[in-house]
mmCIF file of C-alpha atoms in Angstrom:
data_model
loop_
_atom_site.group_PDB
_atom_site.id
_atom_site.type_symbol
_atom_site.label_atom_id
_atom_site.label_comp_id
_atom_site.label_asym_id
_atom_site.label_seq_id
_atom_site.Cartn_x
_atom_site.Cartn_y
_atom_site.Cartn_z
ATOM 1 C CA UNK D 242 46.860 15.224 121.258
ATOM 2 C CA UNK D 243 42.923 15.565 122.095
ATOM 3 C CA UNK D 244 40.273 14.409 119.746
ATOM 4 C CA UNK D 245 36.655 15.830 119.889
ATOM 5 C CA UNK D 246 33.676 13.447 119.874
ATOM 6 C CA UNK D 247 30.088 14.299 119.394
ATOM 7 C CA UNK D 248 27.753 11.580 120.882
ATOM 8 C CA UNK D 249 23.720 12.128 121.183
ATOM 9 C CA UNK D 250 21.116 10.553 123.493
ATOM 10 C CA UNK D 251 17.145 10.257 122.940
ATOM 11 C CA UNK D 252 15.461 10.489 126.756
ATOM 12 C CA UNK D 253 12.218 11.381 128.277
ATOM 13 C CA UNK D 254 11.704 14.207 130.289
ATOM 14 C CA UNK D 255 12.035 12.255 133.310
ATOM 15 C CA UNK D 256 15.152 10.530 132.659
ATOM 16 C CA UNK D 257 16.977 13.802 131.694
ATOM 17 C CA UNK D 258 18.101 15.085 134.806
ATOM 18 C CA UNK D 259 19.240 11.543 135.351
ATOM 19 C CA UNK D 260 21.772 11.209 132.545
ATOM 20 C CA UNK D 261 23.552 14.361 132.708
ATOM 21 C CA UNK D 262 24.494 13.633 136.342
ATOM 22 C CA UNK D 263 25.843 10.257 134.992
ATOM 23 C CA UNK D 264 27.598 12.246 131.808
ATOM 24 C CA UNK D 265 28.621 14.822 134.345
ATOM 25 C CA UNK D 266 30.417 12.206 136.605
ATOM 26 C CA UNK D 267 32.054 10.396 133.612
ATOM 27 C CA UNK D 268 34.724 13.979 133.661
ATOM 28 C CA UNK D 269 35.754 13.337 130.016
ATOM 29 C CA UNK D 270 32.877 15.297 128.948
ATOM 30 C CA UNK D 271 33.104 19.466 127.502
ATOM 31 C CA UNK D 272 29.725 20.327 126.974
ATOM 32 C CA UNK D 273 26.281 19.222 127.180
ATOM 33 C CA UNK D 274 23.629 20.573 124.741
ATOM 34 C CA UNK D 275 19.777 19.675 125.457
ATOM 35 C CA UNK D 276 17.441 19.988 122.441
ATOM 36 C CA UNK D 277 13.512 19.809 122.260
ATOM 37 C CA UNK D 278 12.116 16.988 119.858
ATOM 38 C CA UNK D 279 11.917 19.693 116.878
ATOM 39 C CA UNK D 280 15.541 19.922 117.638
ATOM 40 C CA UNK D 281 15.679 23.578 119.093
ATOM 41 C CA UNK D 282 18.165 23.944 121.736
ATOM 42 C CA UNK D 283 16.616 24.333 125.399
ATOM 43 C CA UNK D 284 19.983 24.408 127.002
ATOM 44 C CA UNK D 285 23.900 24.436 126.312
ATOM 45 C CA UNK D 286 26.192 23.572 130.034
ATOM 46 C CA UNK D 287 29.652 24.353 128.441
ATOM 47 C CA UNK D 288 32.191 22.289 130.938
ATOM 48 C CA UNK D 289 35.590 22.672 132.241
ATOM 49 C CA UNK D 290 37.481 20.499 133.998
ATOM 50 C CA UNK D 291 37.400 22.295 137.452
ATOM 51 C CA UNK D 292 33.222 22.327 137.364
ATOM 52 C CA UNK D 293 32.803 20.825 140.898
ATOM 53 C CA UNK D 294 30.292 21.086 143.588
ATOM 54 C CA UNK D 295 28.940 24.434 144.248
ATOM 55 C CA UNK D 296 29.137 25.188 140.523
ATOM 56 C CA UNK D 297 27.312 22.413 139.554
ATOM 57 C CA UNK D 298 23.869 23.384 141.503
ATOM 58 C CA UNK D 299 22.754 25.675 139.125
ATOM 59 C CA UNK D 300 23.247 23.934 136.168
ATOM 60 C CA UNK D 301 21.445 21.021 137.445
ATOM 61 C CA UNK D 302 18.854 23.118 138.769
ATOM 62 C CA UNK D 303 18.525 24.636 135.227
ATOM 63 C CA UNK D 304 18.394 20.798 133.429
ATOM 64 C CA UNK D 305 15.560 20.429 136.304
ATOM 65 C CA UNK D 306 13.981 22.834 135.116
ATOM 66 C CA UNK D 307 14.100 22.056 131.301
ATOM 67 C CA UNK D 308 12.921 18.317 132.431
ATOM 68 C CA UNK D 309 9.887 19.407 133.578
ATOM 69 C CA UNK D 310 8.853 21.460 130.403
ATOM 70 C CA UNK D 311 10.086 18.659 128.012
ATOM 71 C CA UNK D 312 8.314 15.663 127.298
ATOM 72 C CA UNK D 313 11.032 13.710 124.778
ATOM 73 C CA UNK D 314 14.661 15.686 124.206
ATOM 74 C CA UNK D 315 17.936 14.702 122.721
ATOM 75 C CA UNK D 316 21.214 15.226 124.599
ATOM 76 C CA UNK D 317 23.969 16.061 122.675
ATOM 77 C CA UNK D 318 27.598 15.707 124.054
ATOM 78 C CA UNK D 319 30.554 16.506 123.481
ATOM 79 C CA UNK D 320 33.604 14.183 124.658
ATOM 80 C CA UNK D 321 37.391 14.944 124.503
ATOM 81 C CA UNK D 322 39.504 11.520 123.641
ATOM 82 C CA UNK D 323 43.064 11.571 124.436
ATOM 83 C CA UNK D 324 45.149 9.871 121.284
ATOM 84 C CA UNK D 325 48.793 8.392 121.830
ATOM 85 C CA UNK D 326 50.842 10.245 119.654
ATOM 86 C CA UNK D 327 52.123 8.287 116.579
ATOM 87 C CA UNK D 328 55.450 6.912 116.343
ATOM 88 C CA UNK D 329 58.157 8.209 114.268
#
């Protein structure tokens, strides 16, 4: 069974591009929303878990992008947990 957890990170503009590569490399991760300080979204990366490479360019491009116009953002992410199942 998969659980769904929401998680949400305060950054500059210049750390941004930063920690979405780390979240990005963590792989437990479905999607990525990035939100101005008036908490408007700038940009949503939904994720799957064959995102690799080639697809990744512009995406990061894109977060680039956002960084530059952004001066303090909050990332919001959202994790899938694997839970044991229960015994009987």
């Amino acid at each position: 069974m998969t659980d769904d957890i929401r998680e949400e990170f305060r950054v500059t503009g210049e750390q941004l591009l930063q920690q979405v590569k780390k979240l990005l490399h963590e792989g437990n991760v479905r999607s990525i929303t990035i939100k101005d300080n008036k908490g408007v979204t700038v940009l949503m990366l939904p994720l799957t878990v064959g995102v690799i490479g080639v697809a990744l360019a512009p995406m990061l491009a894109a977060v680039g992008a956002a960084a530059a116009l952004l001066t303090e953002c909050t990332i919001s992410v959202e994790r899938r947990t694997e839970t044991p199942p229960s015994a009987p």
